[in-house]
PDB file of C-alpha atoms and ligand atoms in Angstrom:
ATOM      1  CA  MET A1199     -13.547  -5.580 -20.212  1.00 57.00           C
ATOM      2  CA  ASN A1200     -12.061  -5.635 -16.688  1.00 84.00           C
ATOM      3  CA  ASN A1201     -12.659  -4.060 -13.281  1.00 89.00           C
ATOM      4  CA  TYR A1202     -10.293  -1.163 -13.810  1.00 96.00           C
ATOM      5  CA  TYR A1203     -11.308   0.671 -16.960  1.00 97.00           C
ATOM      6  CA  ASN A1204     -13.744   0.791 -19.824  1.00 97.00           C
ATOM      7  CA  GLU A1205     -13.939   2.601 -23.163  1.00 96.00           C
ATOM      8  CA  GLN A1206     -14.627   5.949 -21.428  1.00 97.00           C
ATOM      9  CA  THR A1207     -11.886   5.822 -18.775  1.00 98.00           C
ATOM     10  CA  ILE A1208      -9.304   8.606 -18.895  1.00 98.00           C
ATOM     11  CA  ILE A1209      -5.749   8.273 -17.635  1.00 98.00           C
ATOM     12  CA  TYR A1210      -2.899  10.748 -17.417  1.00 98.00           C
ATOM     13  CA  LEU A1211       0.048   9.656 -19.550  1.00 98.00           C
ATOM     14  CA  ASN A1212       3.200  11.738 -19.963  1.00 97.00           C
ATOM     15  CA  GLY A1213       1.522  15.134 -20.116  1.00 97.00           C
ATOM     16  CA  ASP A1214      -1.813  14.196 -21.724  1.00 98.00           C
ATOM     17  CA  PHE A1215      -5.202  13.013 -20.535  1.00 98.00           C
ATOM     18  CA  ILE A1216      -6.071  10.155 -22.868  1.00 98.00           C
ATOM     19  CA  ARG A1217      -8.357   7.131 -23.039  1.00 98.00           C
ATOM     20  CA  ALA A1218      -7.021   4.130 -21.120  1.00 98.00           C
ATOM     21  CA  ALA A1219      -8.134   1.873 -23.970  1.00 96.00           C
ATOM     22  CA  GLU A1220      -5.939   3.795 -26.417  1.00 97.00           C
ATOM     23  CA  ALA A1221      -2.846   4.147 -24.233  1.00 97.00           C
ATOM     24  CA  LYS A1222       0.357   2.582 -25.516  1.00 97.00           C
ATOM     25  CA  MET A1223       3.482   1.491 -23.761  1.00 95.00           C
ATOM     26  CA  ASP A1224       6.831   0.381 -25.149  1.00 97.00           C
ATOM     27  CA  PHE A1225       7.282  -3.394 -24.920  1.00 98.00           C
ATOM     28  CA  TYR A1226      11.033  -2.830 -24.873  1.00 98.00           C
ATOM     29  CA  SER A1227      10.734  -0.870 -21.600  1.00 98.00           C
ATOM     30  CA  GLN A1228      13.251  -1.877 -18.942  1.00 98.00           C
ATOM     31  CA  SER A1229      10.304  -1.765 -16.524  1.00 98.00           C
ATOM     32  CA  LEU A1230       8.403  -4.564 -18.226  1.00 98.00           C
ATOM     33  CA  HIS A1231      11.391  -6.882 -18.500  1.00 98.00           C
ATOM     34  CA  TYR A1232      13.020  -6.357 -15.111  1.00 98.00           C
ATOM     35  CA  GLY A1233      10.330  -4.861 -12.854  1.00 98.00           C
ATOM     36  CA  TYR A1234      12.310  -1.622 -12.853  1.00 98.00           C
ATOM     37  CA  SER A1235       9.583   0.908 -12.090  1.00 98.00           C
ATOM     38  CA  VAL A1236       8.190   2.578  -8.982  1.00 98.00           C
ATOM     39  CA  PHE A1237       4.598   3.176  -8.067  1.00 98.00           C
ATOM     40  CA  GLU A1238       2.185   4.421  -5.431  1.00 98.00           C
ATOM     41  CA  GLY A1239      -1.131   3.228  -4.090  1.00 98.00           C
ATOM     42  CA  ILE A1240      -3.284   6.174  -3.007  1.00 98.00           C
ATOM     43  CA  ARG A1241      -6.934   6.435  -1.990  1.00 98.00           C
ATOM     44  CA  SER A1242      -9.497   9.162  -2.419  1.00 98.00           C
ATOM     45  CA  TYR A1243     -12.653   9.236  -0.365  1.00 97.00           C
ATOM     46  CA  GLN A1244     -15.985  10.890  -0.716  1.00 96.00           C
ATOM     47  CA  THR A1245     -16.030  12.829   2.535  1.00 94.00           C
ATOM     48  CA  THR A1246     -18.948  13.448   4.868  1.00 92.00           C
ATOM     49  CA  ASN A1247     -19.842  16.721   3.080  1.00 94.00           C
ATOM     50  CA  GLY A1248     -19.831  15.035  -0.330  1.00 93.00           C
ATOM     51  CA  SER A1249     -16.515  16.470  -1.519  1.00 95.00           C
ATOM     52  CA  THR A1250     -13.759  14.190  -2.818  1.00 97.00           C
ATOM     53  CA  ARG A1251     -10.505  14.238  -0.916  1.00 98.00           C
ATOM     54  CA  ILE A1252      -7.253  12.401  -1.636  1.00 98.00           C
ATOM     55  CA  PHE A1253      -5.848  11.031   1.613  1.00 98.00           C
ATOM     56  CA  LYS A1254      -2.287  12.188   2.409  1.00 98.00           C
ATOM     57  CA  PRO A1255      -1.349  12.965  -1.223  1.00 98.00           C
ATOM     58  CA  VAL A1256       1.826  14.867  -0.307  1.00 98.00           C
ATOM     59  CA  GLU A1257       3.158  11.882   1.632  1.00 98.00           C
ATOM     60  CA  HIS A1258       2.401   9.515  -1.263  1.00 98.00           C
ATOM     61  CA  PHE A1259       3.895  11.638  -4.054  1.00 98.00           C
ATOM     62  CA  ASP A1260       6.927  12.444  -1.912  1.00 98.00           C
ATOM     63  CA  ARG A1261       7.401   8.698  -1.409  1.00 98.00           C
ATOM     64  CA  LEU A1262       7.082   8.181  -5.189  1.00 98.00           C
ATOM     65  CA  ARG A1263       9.989  10.587  -5.659  1.00 98.00           C
ATOM     66  CA  GLN A1264      12.025   8.882  -2.910  1.00 98.00           C
ATOM     67  CA  SER A1265      11.349   5.472  -4.447  1.00 98.00           C
ATOM     68  CA  ALA A1266      12.483   6.646  -7.894  1.00 98.00           C
ATOM     69  CA  LEU A1267      15.646   8.273  -6.568  1.00 98.00           C
ATOM     70  CA  ALA A1268      16.457   5.223  -4.425  1.00 97.00           C
ATOM     71  CA  ILE A1269      16.671   3.024  -7.515  1.00 98.00           C
ATOM     72  CA  ASN A1270      18.307   5.650  -9.706  1.00 98.00           C
ATOM     73  CA  MET A1271      15.368   6.589 -11.940  1.00 98.00           C
ATOM     74  CA  PRO A1272      15.255  10.188 -13.219  1.00 98.00           C
ATOM     75  CA  TYR A1273      12.386  12.075 -11.535  1.00 98.00           C
ATOM     76  CA  HIS A1274      11.386  15.568 -12.593  1.00 97.00           C
ATOM     77  CA  TRP A1275       7.838  15.941 -11.248  1.00 98.00           C
ATOM     78  CA  ASP A1276       6.633  18.313  -8.587  1.00 98.00           C
ATOM     79  CA  THR A1277       4.410  16.884  -5.844  1.00 98.00           C
ATOM     80  CA  GLN A1278       1.803  19.668  -6.031  1.00 98.00           C
ATOM     81  CA  GLU A1279       1.661  19.372  -9.824  1.00 98.00           C
ATOM     82  CA  LEU A1280       0.952  15.642  -9.490  1.00 98.00           C
ATOM     83  CA  ILE A1281      -1.732  16.218  -6.856  1.00 98.00           C
ATOM     84  CA  ASP A1282      -3.494  18.685  -9.179  1.00 98.00           C
ATOM     85  CA  ILE A1283      -3.244  16.220 -12.083  1.00 98.00           C
ATOM     86  CA  THR A1284      -4.638  13.435  -9.904  1.00 98.00           C
ATOM     87  CA  TYR A1285      -7.675  15.509  -8.900  1.00 98.00           C
ATOM     88  CA  GLU A1286      -8.204  16.155 -12.622  1.00 98.00           C
ATOM     89  CA  VAL A1287      -8.066  12.411 -13.348  1.00 98.00           C
ATOM     90  CA  LEU A1288     -10.707  11.850 -10.632  1.00 98.00           C
ATOM     91  CA  THR A1289     -12.928  14.620 -12.002  1.00 98.00           C
ATOM     92  CA  ARG A1290     -12.673  13.421 -15.596  1.00 98.00           C
ATOM     93  CA  ASN A1291     -13.692   9.932 -14.492  1.00 98.00           C
ATOM     94  CA  GLN A1292     -16.345  11.171 -12.025  1.00 98.00           C
ATOM     95  CA  LEU A1293     -14.674   9.254  -9.215  1.00 98.00           C
ATOM     96  CA  GLY A1294     -15.144   9.894  -5.490  1.00 97.00           C
ATOM     97  CA  ASP A1295     -14.101   6.760  -3.609  1.00 97.00           C
ATOM     98  CA  ALA A1296     -11.181   5.590  -5.686  1.00 98.00           C
ATOM     99  CA  TYR A1297      -7.816   3.864  -5.760  1.00 98.00           C
ATOM    100  CA  ILE A1298      -5.127   5.878  -7.544  1.00 98.00           C
ATOM    101  CA  ARG A1299      -2.096   4.259  -9.102  1.00 98.00           C
ATOM    102  CA  PRO A1300       0.783   6.414 -10.378  1.00 98.00           C
ATOM    103  CA  VAL A1301       3.650   4.510 -12.008  1.00 98.00           C
ATOM    104  CA  VAL A1302       7.031   5.902 -13.022  1.00 98.00           C
ATOM    105  CA  TYR A1303       8.574   3.684 -15.676  1.00 98.00           C
ATOM    106  CA  ALA A1304      11.616   3.386 -17.879  1.00 98.00           C
ATOM    107  CA  PRO A1305      12.084   3.762 -21.637  1.00 98.00           C
ATOM    108  CA  ALA A1306      13.189   1.016 -24.037  1.00 98.00           C
ATOM    109  CA  ASN A1307      16.392  -0.427 -22.642  1.00 98.00           C
ATOM    110  CA  MET A1308      17.325  -4.099 -22.602  1.00 98.00           C
ATOM    111  CA  SER A1309      20.551  -3.475 -20.704  1.00 98.00           C
ATOM    112  CA  PHE A1310      20.972  -2.627 -17.017  1.00 98.00           C
ATOM    113  CA  ALA A1311      22.392   0.811 -17.849  1.00 98.00           C
ATOM    114  CA  PRO A1312      20.723   3.899 -16.337  1.00 97.00           C
ATOM    115  CA  ASN A1313      18.263   5.972 -18.370  1.00 98.00           C
ATOM    116  CA  ASP A1314      18.183   9.696 -19.041  1.00 98.00           C
ATOM    117  CA  GLN A1315      14.396   9.900 -18.776  1.00 98.00           C
ATOM    118  CA  SER A1316      11.408   8.331 -17.031  1.00 98.00           C
ATOM    119  CA  PHE A1317       7.723   8.230 -17.938  1.00 98.00           C
ATOM    120  CA  LEU A1318       4.653   8.664 -15.768  1.00 98.00           C
ATOM    121  CA  VAL A1319       1.145   7.254 -15.893  1.00 98.00           C
ATOM    122  CA  ILE A1320      -1.657   7.932 -13.388  1.00 98.00           C
ATOM    123  CA  GLN A1321      -4.600   5.551 -13.373  1.00 98.00           C
ATOM    124  CA  ALA A1322      -7.609   5.534 -11.048  1.00 98.00           C
ATOM    125  CA  TRP A1323     -10.552   3.209 -10.541  1.00 98.00           C
ATOM    126  CA  GLN A1324     -13.483   3.037  -8.235  1.00 97.00           C
ATOM    127  CA  MET A1325     -12.850   1.460  -4.836  1.00 96.00           C
ATOM    128  CA  ALA A1326     -15.465   1.649  -2.138  1.00 90.00           C
ATOM    129  CA  PRO A1327     -14.155   2.127   1.395  1.00 84.00           C
ATOM    130  CA  PHE A1328     -14.067  -1.189   3.215  1.00 81.00           C
ATOM    131  CA  LEU A1329     -13.329  -0.556   6.886  1.00 69.00           C
ATOM    132  CA  GLY A1330     -15.583  -3.482   7.524  1.00 69.00           C
ATOM    133  CA  GLU A1331     -16.075  -5.992  10.238  1.00 73.00           C
ATOM    134  CA  LYS A1332     -14.613  -8.927   8.335  1.00 90.00           C
ATOM    135  CA  LEU A1333     -11.679 -10.511  10.154  1.00 96.00           C
ATOM    136  CA  LEU A1334      -8.885 -12.100   8.165  1.00 97.00           C
ATOM    137  CA  ARG A1335      -7.664 -15.679   8.401  1.00 98.00           C
ATOM    138  CA  VAL A1336      -3.925 -15.317   8.043  1.00 98.00           C
ATOM    139  CA  ARG A1337      -1.149 -17.833   7.490  1.00 98.00           C
ATOM    140  CA  THR A1338       2.567 -17.415   8.071  1.00 98.00           C
ATOM    141  CA  SER A1339       4.295 -17.523   4.721  1.00 98.00           C
ATOM    142  CA  SER A1340       7.071 -19.896   3.767  1.00 98.00           C
ATOM    143  CA  PHE A1341       8.579 -16.844   2.008  1.00 98.00           C
ATOM    144  CA  GLN A1342      10.540 -14.238   3.947  1.00 98.00           C
ATOM    145  CA  ARG A1343      10.611 -10.525   3.185  1.00 97.00           C
ATOM    146  CA  PRO A1344      13.706  -9.631   1.148  1.00 95.00           C
ATOM    147  CA  ASN A1345      16.984  -8.963   2.873  1.00 95.00           C
ATOM    148  CA  PRO A1346      17.266  -5.144   3.110  1.00 95.00           C
ATOM    149  CA  ARG A1347      20.817  -5.430   1.822  1.00 95.00           C
ATOM    150  CA  ALA A1348      19.487  -7.002  -1.367  1.00 93.00           C
ATOM    151  CA  PHE A1349      16.994  -4.193  -2.084  1.00 90.00           C
ATOM    152  CA  HIS A1350      16.234  -0.651  -1.066  1.00 94.00           C
ATOM    153  CA  ILE A1351      13.180  -1.981   0.698  1.00 91.00           C
ATOM    154  CA  HIS A1352      11.854   1.483   1.510  1.00 92.00           C
ATOM    155  CA  ALA A1353      11.412   1.967  -2.248  1.00 96.00           C
ATOM    156  CA  LYS A1354       8.040   0.949  -3.625  1.00 98.00           C
ATOM    157  CA  ALA A1355       9.594  -0.700  -6.662  1.00 98.00           C
ATOM    158  CA  ALA A1356       7.572  -3.027  -8.869  1.00 98.00           C
ATOM    159  CA  GLY A1357      10.095  -5.872  -8.891  1.00 97.00           C
ATOM    160  CA  HIS A1358       9.931  -6.226  -5.103  1.00 96.00           C
ATOM    161  CA  TYR A1359       6.304  -7.205  -5.453  1.00 98.00           C
ATOM    162  CA  VAL A1360       7.063 -10.623  -6.921  1.00 98.00           C
ATOM    163  CA  ASN A1361       7.795 -11.560  -3.302  1.00 97.00           C
ATOM    164  CA  SER A1362       4.374 -10.206  -2.290  1.00 98.00           C
ATOM    165  CA  ILE A1363       2.589 -12.015  -5.106  1.00 98.00           C
ATOM    166  CA  VAL A1364       4.073 -15.450  -4.410  1.00 98.00           C
ATOM    167  CA  ALA A1365       3.423 -15.087  -0.664  1.00 98.00           C
ATOM    168  CA  SER A1366      -0.174 -13.949  -1.095  1.00 98.00           C
ATOM    169  CA  GLN A1367      -0.913 -16.634  -3.673  1.00 98.00           C
ATOM    170  CA  GLU A1368       0.527 -19.313  -1.398  1.00 98.00           C
ATOM    171  CA  ALA A1369      -1.807 -18.228   1.432  1.00 98.00           C
ATOM    172  CA  ARG A1370      -4.851 -18.127  -0.845  1.00 98.00           C
ATOM    173  CA  THR A1371      -4.047 -21.484  -2.462  1.00 98.00           C
ATOM    174  CA  ASN A1372      -4.088 -22.971   1.017  1.00 98.00           C
ATOM    175  CA  GLY A1373      -7.488 -21.486   1.825  1.00 98.00           C
ATOM    176  CA  TYR A1374      -6.417 -18.397   3.824  1.00 98.00           C
ATOM    177  CA  ASP A1375      -7.218 -14.746   3.168  1.00 97.00           C
ATOM    178  CA  GLU A1376      -3.704 -13.393   3.383  1.00 98.00           C
ATOM    179  CA  ALA A1377      -0.066 -14.132   4.245  1.00 98.00           C
ATOM    180  CA  LEU A1378       2.154 -12.825   7.017  1.00 98.00           C
ATOM    181  CA  LEU A1379       5.869 -12.660   6.209  1.00 98.00           C
ATOM    182  CA  LEU A1380       8.791 -12.876   8.598  1.00 98.00           C
ATOM    183  CA  ASP A1381      12.066 -11.057   8.054  1.00 98.00           C
ATOM    184  CA  MET A1382      15.448 -12.720   7.433  1.00 97.00           C
ATOM    185  CA  ASN A1383      16.003 -12.928  11.220  1.00 98.00           C
ATOM    186  CA  GLY A1384      12.716 -14.683  11.875  1.00 98.00           C
ATOM    187  CA  SER A1385      10.898 -11.684  13.375  1.00 98.00           C
ATOM    188  CA  VAL A1386       7.435 -10.743  12.176  1.00 98.00           C
ATOM    189  CA  ALA A1387       7.779  -8.235   9.311  1.00 98.00           C
ATOM    190  CA  GLU A1388       4.599  -7.419   7.392  1.00 98.00           C
ATOM    191  CA  ALA A1389       1.881  -8.633   5.058  1.00 98.00           C
ATOM    192  CA  PRO A1390       2.432  -8.714   1.268  1.00 98.00           C
ATOM    193  CA  GLY A1391       0.935  -5.215   0.935  1.00 98.00           C
ATOM    194  CA  ALA A1392       0.315  -3.983   4.467  1.00 98.00           C
ATOM    195  CA  ASN A1393       1.977  -3.407   7.821  1.00 98.00           C
ATOM    196  CA  VAL A1394       1.120  -5.340  10.972  1.00 98.00           C
ATOM    197  CA  PHE A1395       0.280  -4.377  14.542  1.00 99.00           C
ATOM    198  CA  ILE A1396      -0.409  -6.599  17.526  1.00 98.00           C
ATOM    199  CA  GLU A1397      -2.187  -5.679  20.745  1.00 98.00           C
ATOM    200  CA  LYS A1398      -1.219  -7.036  24.167  1.00 98.00           C
ATOM    201  CA  ASN A1399      -2.639  -5.810  27.478  1.00 98.00           C
ATOM    202  CA  GLY A1400      -3.933  -2.618  25.871  1.00 98.00           C
ATOM    203  CA  CYS A1401      -0.595  -1.764  24.180  1.00 98.00           C
ATOM    204  CA  LEU A1402       0.105  -1.845  20.457  1.00 98.00           C
ATOM    205  CA  PHE A1403       3.343  -3.169  18.968  1.00 98.00           C
ATOM    206  CA  THR A1404       4.600  -2.935  15.404  1.00 98.00           C
ATOM    207  CA  PRO A1405       7.931  -3.902  13.818  1.00 98.00           C
ATOM    208  CA  PRO A1406      10.327  -0.951  13.412  1.00 98.00           C
ATOM    209  CA  ALA A1407      11.510   0.330  10.031  1.00 97.00           C
ATOM    210  CA  GLY A1408      14.359  -1.778   8.668  1.00 96.00           C
ATOM    211  CA  HIS A1409      12.825  -4.886   7.146  1.00 96.00           C
ATOM    212  CA  ILE A1410       9.481  -3.406   6.075  1.00 97.00           C
ATOM    213  CA  LEU A1411       7.959  -0.795   3.835  1.00 97.00           C
ATOM    214  CA  SER A1412       7.043   1.525   6.648  1.00 93.00           C
ATOM    215  CA  GLY A1413       3.683   2.664   5.378  1.00 98.00           C
ATOM    216  CA  ILE A1414       1.795   5.911   5.413  1.00 98.00           C
ATOM    217  CA  THR A1415      -1.142   4.132   7.068  1.00 98.00           C
ATOM    218  CA  ARG A1416       1.235   2.775   9.725  1.00 98.00           C
ATOM    219  CA  ALA A1417       2.362   6.355  10.432  1.00 98.00           C
ATOM    220  CA  THR A1418      -1.293   7.394  10.594  1.00 98.00           C
ATOM    221  CA  VAL A1419      -2.025   4.611  13.090  1.00 98.00           C
ATOM    222  CA  LEU A1420       0.838   5.841  15.273  1.00 98.00           C
ATOM    223  CA  GLU A1421      -0.731   9.339  15.239  1.00 98.00           C
ATOM    224  CA  LEU A1422      -4.211   7.991  15.979  1.00 98.00           C
ATOM    225  CA  ALA A1423      -2.891   5.876  18.861  1.00 98.00           C
ATOM    226  CA  ALA A1424      -1.238   8.973  20.349  1.00 98.00           C
ATOM    227  CA  ASN A1425      -4.518  10.923  20.041  1.00 98.00           C
ATOM    228  CA  LEU A1426      -6.446   8.086  21.690  1.00 98.00           C
ATOM    229  CA  ALA A1427      -3.799   7.686  24.426  1.00 98.00           C
ATOM    230  CA  ILE A1428      -3.193   4.082  23.371  1.00 98.00           C
ATOM    231  CA  PRO A1429       0.437   3.196  24.127  1.00 98.00           C
ATOM    232  CA  VAL A1430       2.366   1.945  21.121  1.00 98.00           C
ATOM    233  CA  GLN A1431       5.875   0.654  20.758  1.00 98.00           C
ATOM    234  CA  GLU A1432       7.944  -0.096  17.659  1.00 98.00           C
ATOM    235  CA  LYS A1433       9.812  -3.321  18.345  1.00 98.00           C
ATOM    236  CA  TYR A1434      10.646  -6.675  16.825  1.00 98.00           C
ATOM    237  CA  PHE A1435       8.511  -9.616  17.945  1.00 98.00           C
ATOM    238  CA  THR A1436       8.359 -13.312  17.114  1.00 98.00           C
ATOM    239  CA  ILE A1437       5.537 -15.321  15.628  1.00 98.00           C
ATOM    240  CA  GLU A1438       5.032 -16.967  19.067  1.00 98.00           C
ATOM    241  CA  GLU A1439       4.562 -13.527  20.641  1.00 98.00           C
ATOM    242  CA  MET A1440       2.062 -12.764  17.931  1.00 98.00           C
ATOM    243  CA  TYR A1441       0.136 -16.019  18.629  1.00 98.00           C
ATOM    244  CA  ASP A1442      -0.052 -14.844  22.235  1.00 98.00           C
ATOM    245  CA  ALA A1443      -1.397 -11.361  21.332  1.00 98.00           C
ATOM    246  CA  ASP A1444      -4.907 -10.292  22.346  1.00 98.00           C
ATOM    247  CA  ALA A1445      -5.673  -8.860  18.891  1.00 98.00           C
ATOM    248  CA  ALA A1446      -3.882  -7.964  15.674  1.00 98.00           C
ATOM    249  CA  PHE A1447      -4.484  -5.977  12.526  1.00 98.00           C
ATOM    250  CA  PHE A1448      -3.031  -5.167   9.131  1.00 98.00           C
ATOM    251  CA  CYS A1449      -2.958  -1.608   7.847  1.00 98.00           C
ATOM    252  CA  GLY A1450      -2.272  -0.126   4.444  1.00 98.00           C
ATOM    253  CA  THR A1451      -3.797   2.220   1.938  1.00 98.00           C
ATOM    254  CA  ALA A1452      -5.710  -0.566   0.185  1.00 96.00           C
ATOM    255  CA  VAL A1453      -6.763  -2.672   3.194  1.00 96.00           C
ATOM    256  CA  GLU A1454      -7.168   0.373   5.492  1.00 97.00           C
ATOM    257  CA  VAL A1455      -7.277  -1.055   9.050  1.00 97.00           C
ATOM    258  CA  ILE A1456      -8.427  -4.669   9.060  1.00 97.00           C
ATOM    259  CA  GLY A1457      -8.513  -7.044  12.017  1.00 97.00           C
ATOM    260  CA  LEU A1458      -7.112 -10.564  12.080  1.00 98.00           C
ATOM    261  CA  GLY A1459      -9.439 -13.319  13.232  1.00 97.00           C
ATOM    262  CA  SER A1460      -6.751 -15.974  13.366  1.00 98.00           C
ATOM    263  CA  LEU A1461      -3.120 -16.625  12.565  1.00 98.00           C
ATOM    264  CA  ASP A1462      -2.145 -20.162  11.569  1.00 98.00           C
ATOM    265  CA  ASP A1463      -5.598 -21.239  12.816  1.00 98.00           C
ATOM    266  CA  ARG A1464      -5.023 -19.830  16.307  1.00 98.00           C
ATOM    267  CA  ARG A1465      -7.715 -17.323  17.215  1.00 97.00           C
ATOM    268  CA  PHE A1466      -6.958 -14.070  19.029  1.00 97.00           C
ATOM    269  CA  SER A1467      -8.425 -13.900  22.516  1.00 94.00           C
ATOM    270  CA  LEU A1468     -10.194 -10.528  22.449  1.00 97.00           C
ATOM    271  CA  ILE A1469     -13.492  -9.970  20.737  1.00 96.00           C
ATOM    272  CA  TRP A1470     -12.522  -7.514  17.986  1.00 96.00           C
ATOM    273  CA  GLU A1471     -15.108  -4.915  19.047  1.00 96.00           C
ATOM    274  CA  ASN A1472     -13.618  -4.865  22.566  1.00 97.00           C
ATOM    275  CA  SER A1473     -10.053  -4.209  21.393  1.00 98.00           C
ATOM    276  CA  LYS A1474      -8.042  -1.007  21.225  1.00 98.00           C
ATOM    277  CA  SER A1475      -7.326  -2.106  17.653  1.00 98.00           C
ATOM    278  CA  HIS A1476     -11.020  -1.679  16.847  1.00 97.00           C
ATOM    279  CA  GLN A1477     -10.864   1.870  18.232  1.00 98.00           C
ATOM    280  CA  ILE A1478      -8.018   2.552  15.811  1.00 98.00           C
ATOM    281  CA  GLN A1479     -10.070   1.121  12.953  1.00 97.00           C
ATOM    282  CA  LYS A1480     -12.995   3.424  13.782  1.00 96.00           C
ATOM    283  CA  ALA A1481     -10.730   6.467  14.154  1.00 97.00           C
ATOM    284  CA  TYR A1482      -9.097   5.715  10.781  1.00 97.00           C
ATOM    285  CA  LYS A1483     -12.462   5.539   9.078  1.00 95.00           C
ATOM    286  CA  GLN A1484     -13.446   8.879  10.571  1.00 96.00           C
ATOM    287  CA  LEU A1485     -10.167  10.484   9.541  1.00 97.00           C
ATOM    288  CA  VAL A1486     -10.192   9.409   5.892  1.00 97.00           C
ATOM    289  CA  THR A1487     -13.765  10.556   5.314  1.00 95.00           C
ATOM    290  CA  GLN A1488     -13.217  13.941   6.984  1.00 95.00           C
ATOM    291  CA  PRO A1489     -13.577  16.916   4.595  1.00 94.00           C
ATOM    292  CA  ALA A1490     -10.507  19.089   3.963  1.00 88.00           C
ATOM    293  CA  ALA A1491     -10.014  21.742   6.646  1.00 82.00           C
TER     294      ALA A1491
HETATM  295  N1  PMP B2552       4.019  -2.887   3.165  1.00 80.90           N
HETATM  296  C1  PMP B2552       3.992  -3.185   1.858  1.00 80.90           C
HETATM  297  C2  PMP B2552       4.882  -4.259   1.342  1.00 80.90           C
HETATM  298  C3  PMP B2552       3.105  -2.500   0.997  1.00 80.90           C
HETATM  299  O1  PMP B2552       3.061  -2.800  -0.299  1.00 80.90           O
HETATM  300  C4  PMP B2552       2.255  -1.514   1.534  1.00 80.90           C
HETATM  301  C5  PMP B2552       1.290  -0.797   0.632  1.00 80.90           C
HETATM  302  N2  PMP B2552       1.894   0.334   0.045  1.00 80.90           N
HETATM  303  C6  PMP B2552       2.336  -1.231   2.892  1.00 80.90           C
HETATM  304  C7  PMP B2552       3.232  -1.934   3.688  1.00 80.90           C
HETATM  305  C8  PMP B2552       1.479  -0.170   3.508  1.00 80.90           C
HETATM  306  O2  PMP B2552       1.868   1.082   3.031  1.00 80.90           O
HETATM  307  P1  PMP B2552       0.867   2.308   2.960  1.00 80.90           P
HETATM  308  O3  PMP B2552       0.203   2.411   4.285  1.00 80.90           O
HETATM  309  O4  PMP B2552       1.739   3.461   2.663  1.00 80.90           O
HETATM  310  O5  PMP B2552      -0.122   2.005   1.876  1.00 80.90           O
END
């Protein structure tokens, strides 16, 4: 049928666990027509003792609430309640390593008026950890990230992702693995669905919050760098500074920590395995597969 569900798959939809194949959604939903919904991308991992653990679920469900409130969607769910429901979705689908996708969406409404209720679906599908040695070939996008005064860019709202889709498709159409987007001022911002770090002389640099979705993985990388005594600085940098970096990586829930082999066909000077960035990648892998304390 597709890579996400089959006849047996169970999802959580507005209070019930039901079959994905039988789930219905209103085609008059404001979310479908205008991209007016918010969502999360969460991972669960089978840990080293065999148990399944959702990585940073509080952070993700708290962000879901913040995203909904930022764009004026009613939100009445409790984070712990949603974590419990998500574990139940994993159990019912016998999933260990999985990608979890909650979406908060709007009722039928063809106007731009606010709604007095929102709906919630939680879907999950198998996703093996990657954390691999593949290095990405990246191309600077002709699309910029949206002006933060045009959107609440810290909100993970569906409509914002049209920008991500066109940028990613442009890179792939031209034979690259992924795009890198600049902000409206010409500084490096982020990838379509991931944050970016560069490494220079043993230091890591990443753009500050402001023109990016400042990710939960990015925050994790900052913690890991502190633990590993790798200096890291949040600052704006240009594409030329990035060409001149020793190494670079993207990080996000879906891509985890993944190195860049080249940017606009310019290779990075360090062998990936010799970089501090690679140490971060290894530490991230260890962290996400660690059993709950
Ligand atoms: N930037 C964008 C635009 C994203 O879509 C994502 C993925 N949510 C990220 C950064 C990384 O965020 P996180 O680490 O929270 O997954």
